[in-house]
XYZ file of C-alpha atoms in Angstrom:
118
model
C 12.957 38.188 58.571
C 9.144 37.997 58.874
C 6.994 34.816 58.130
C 4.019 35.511 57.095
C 0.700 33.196 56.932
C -2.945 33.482 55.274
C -5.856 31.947 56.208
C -9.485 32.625 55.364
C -10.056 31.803 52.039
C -12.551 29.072 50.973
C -15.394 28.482 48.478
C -18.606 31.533 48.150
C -21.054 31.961 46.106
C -21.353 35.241 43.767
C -22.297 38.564 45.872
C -20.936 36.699 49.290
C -17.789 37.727 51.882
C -14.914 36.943 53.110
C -12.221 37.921 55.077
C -8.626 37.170 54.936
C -5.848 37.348 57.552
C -2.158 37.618 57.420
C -0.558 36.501 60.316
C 3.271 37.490 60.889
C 5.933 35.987 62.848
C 6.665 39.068 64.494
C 5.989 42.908 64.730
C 4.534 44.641 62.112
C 4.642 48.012 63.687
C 7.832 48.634 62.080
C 6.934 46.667 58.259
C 6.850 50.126 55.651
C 3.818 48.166 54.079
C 1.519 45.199 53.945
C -0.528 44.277 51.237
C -2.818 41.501 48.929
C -1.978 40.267 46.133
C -3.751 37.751 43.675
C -2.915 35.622 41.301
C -5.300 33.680 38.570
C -4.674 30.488 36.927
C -2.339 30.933 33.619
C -2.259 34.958 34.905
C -0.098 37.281 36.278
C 0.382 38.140 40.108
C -1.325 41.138 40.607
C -2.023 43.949 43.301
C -4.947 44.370 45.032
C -4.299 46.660 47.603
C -1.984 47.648 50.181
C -1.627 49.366 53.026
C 1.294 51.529 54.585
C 2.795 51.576 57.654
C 1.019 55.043 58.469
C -2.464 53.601 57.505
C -2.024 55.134 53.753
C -3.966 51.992 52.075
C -4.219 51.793 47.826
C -6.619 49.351 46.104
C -6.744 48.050 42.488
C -9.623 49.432 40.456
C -11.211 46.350 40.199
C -12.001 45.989 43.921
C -11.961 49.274 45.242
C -15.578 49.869 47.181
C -15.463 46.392 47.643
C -12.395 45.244 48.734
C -11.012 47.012 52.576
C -7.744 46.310 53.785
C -6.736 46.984 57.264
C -3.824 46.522 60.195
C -4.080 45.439 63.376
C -0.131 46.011 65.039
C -1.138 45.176 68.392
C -2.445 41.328 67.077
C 0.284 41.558 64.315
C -2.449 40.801 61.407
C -3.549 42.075 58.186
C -6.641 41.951 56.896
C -9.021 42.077 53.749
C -12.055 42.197 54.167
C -13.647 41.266 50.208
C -17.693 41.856 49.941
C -19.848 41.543 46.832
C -17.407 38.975 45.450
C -17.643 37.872 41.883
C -16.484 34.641 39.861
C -13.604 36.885 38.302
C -12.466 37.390 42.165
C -11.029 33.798 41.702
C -7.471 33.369 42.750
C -4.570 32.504 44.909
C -4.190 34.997 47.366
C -0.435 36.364 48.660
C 0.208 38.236 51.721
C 3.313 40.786 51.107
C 5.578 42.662 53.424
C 8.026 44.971 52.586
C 10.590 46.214 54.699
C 13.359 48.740 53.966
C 16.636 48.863 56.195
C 19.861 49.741 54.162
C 17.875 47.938 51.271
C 14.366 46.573 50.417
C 13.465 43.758 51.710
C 10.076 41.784 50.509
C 8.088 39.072 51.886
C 5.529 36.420 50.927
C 3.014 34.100 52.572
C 2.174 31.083 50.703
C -1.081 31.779 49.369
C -4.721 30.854 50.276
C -7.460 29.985 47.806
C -10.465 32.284 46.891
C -12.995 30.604 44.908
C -16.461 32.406 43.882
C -18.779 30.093 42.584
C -22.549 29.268 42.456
């Protein structure tokens, strides 16, 4: 079992920053991946990028050369860093883990909320 909790998210205007973190209960040196995901109002929850645990990251189209995700296994934290925001940016973001050990096993934080906004 892993708990996992964002934080970071908040209110920015158009072309702003922010940076999320994903803090787990334990370890992460030995989680397969980590990743973002997002989820819109009345939408789908959707990737936005992930990274593995040998550092192998993936991004949706929509953010990729905007959007870096990184791991920090000695602080037990995942990041995303998210520049040149825009309003369509606008979501709940998740945290995920996934685990495999005789099975898969998949985590989720609760969420933190990304608004863009002028």
């Amino acid at each position: 079992q892993v708990q996992l909790v964002e934080s970071g998210g908040g209110l920015v205007q158009p072309g702003g920053s922010l940076r999320l973190s994903c803090a787990a209960s334990r370890s992460i040196f030995s989680i397969d991946a980590m990743g973002w995901y997002r989820q819109a109002p009345g939408k789908e929850r959707d990737l936005v990028a992930t990274i593995t645990k040998g550092g192998s990251t993936n991004y949706a189209d929509s953010v990729k050369g905007r959007f870096t995700i990184s791991r920090d296994n000695a602080k037990n934290t995942v990041y995303l860093q998210m520049n040149s925001l825009k309003p369509e940016d606008t979501a709940v973001y998740y945290c995920n883990a996934v685990e495999y050990d005789l099975g898969e096993y998949v985590y989720w934080g609760q969420g933190t909320q990304v608004t863009v906004s002028s």
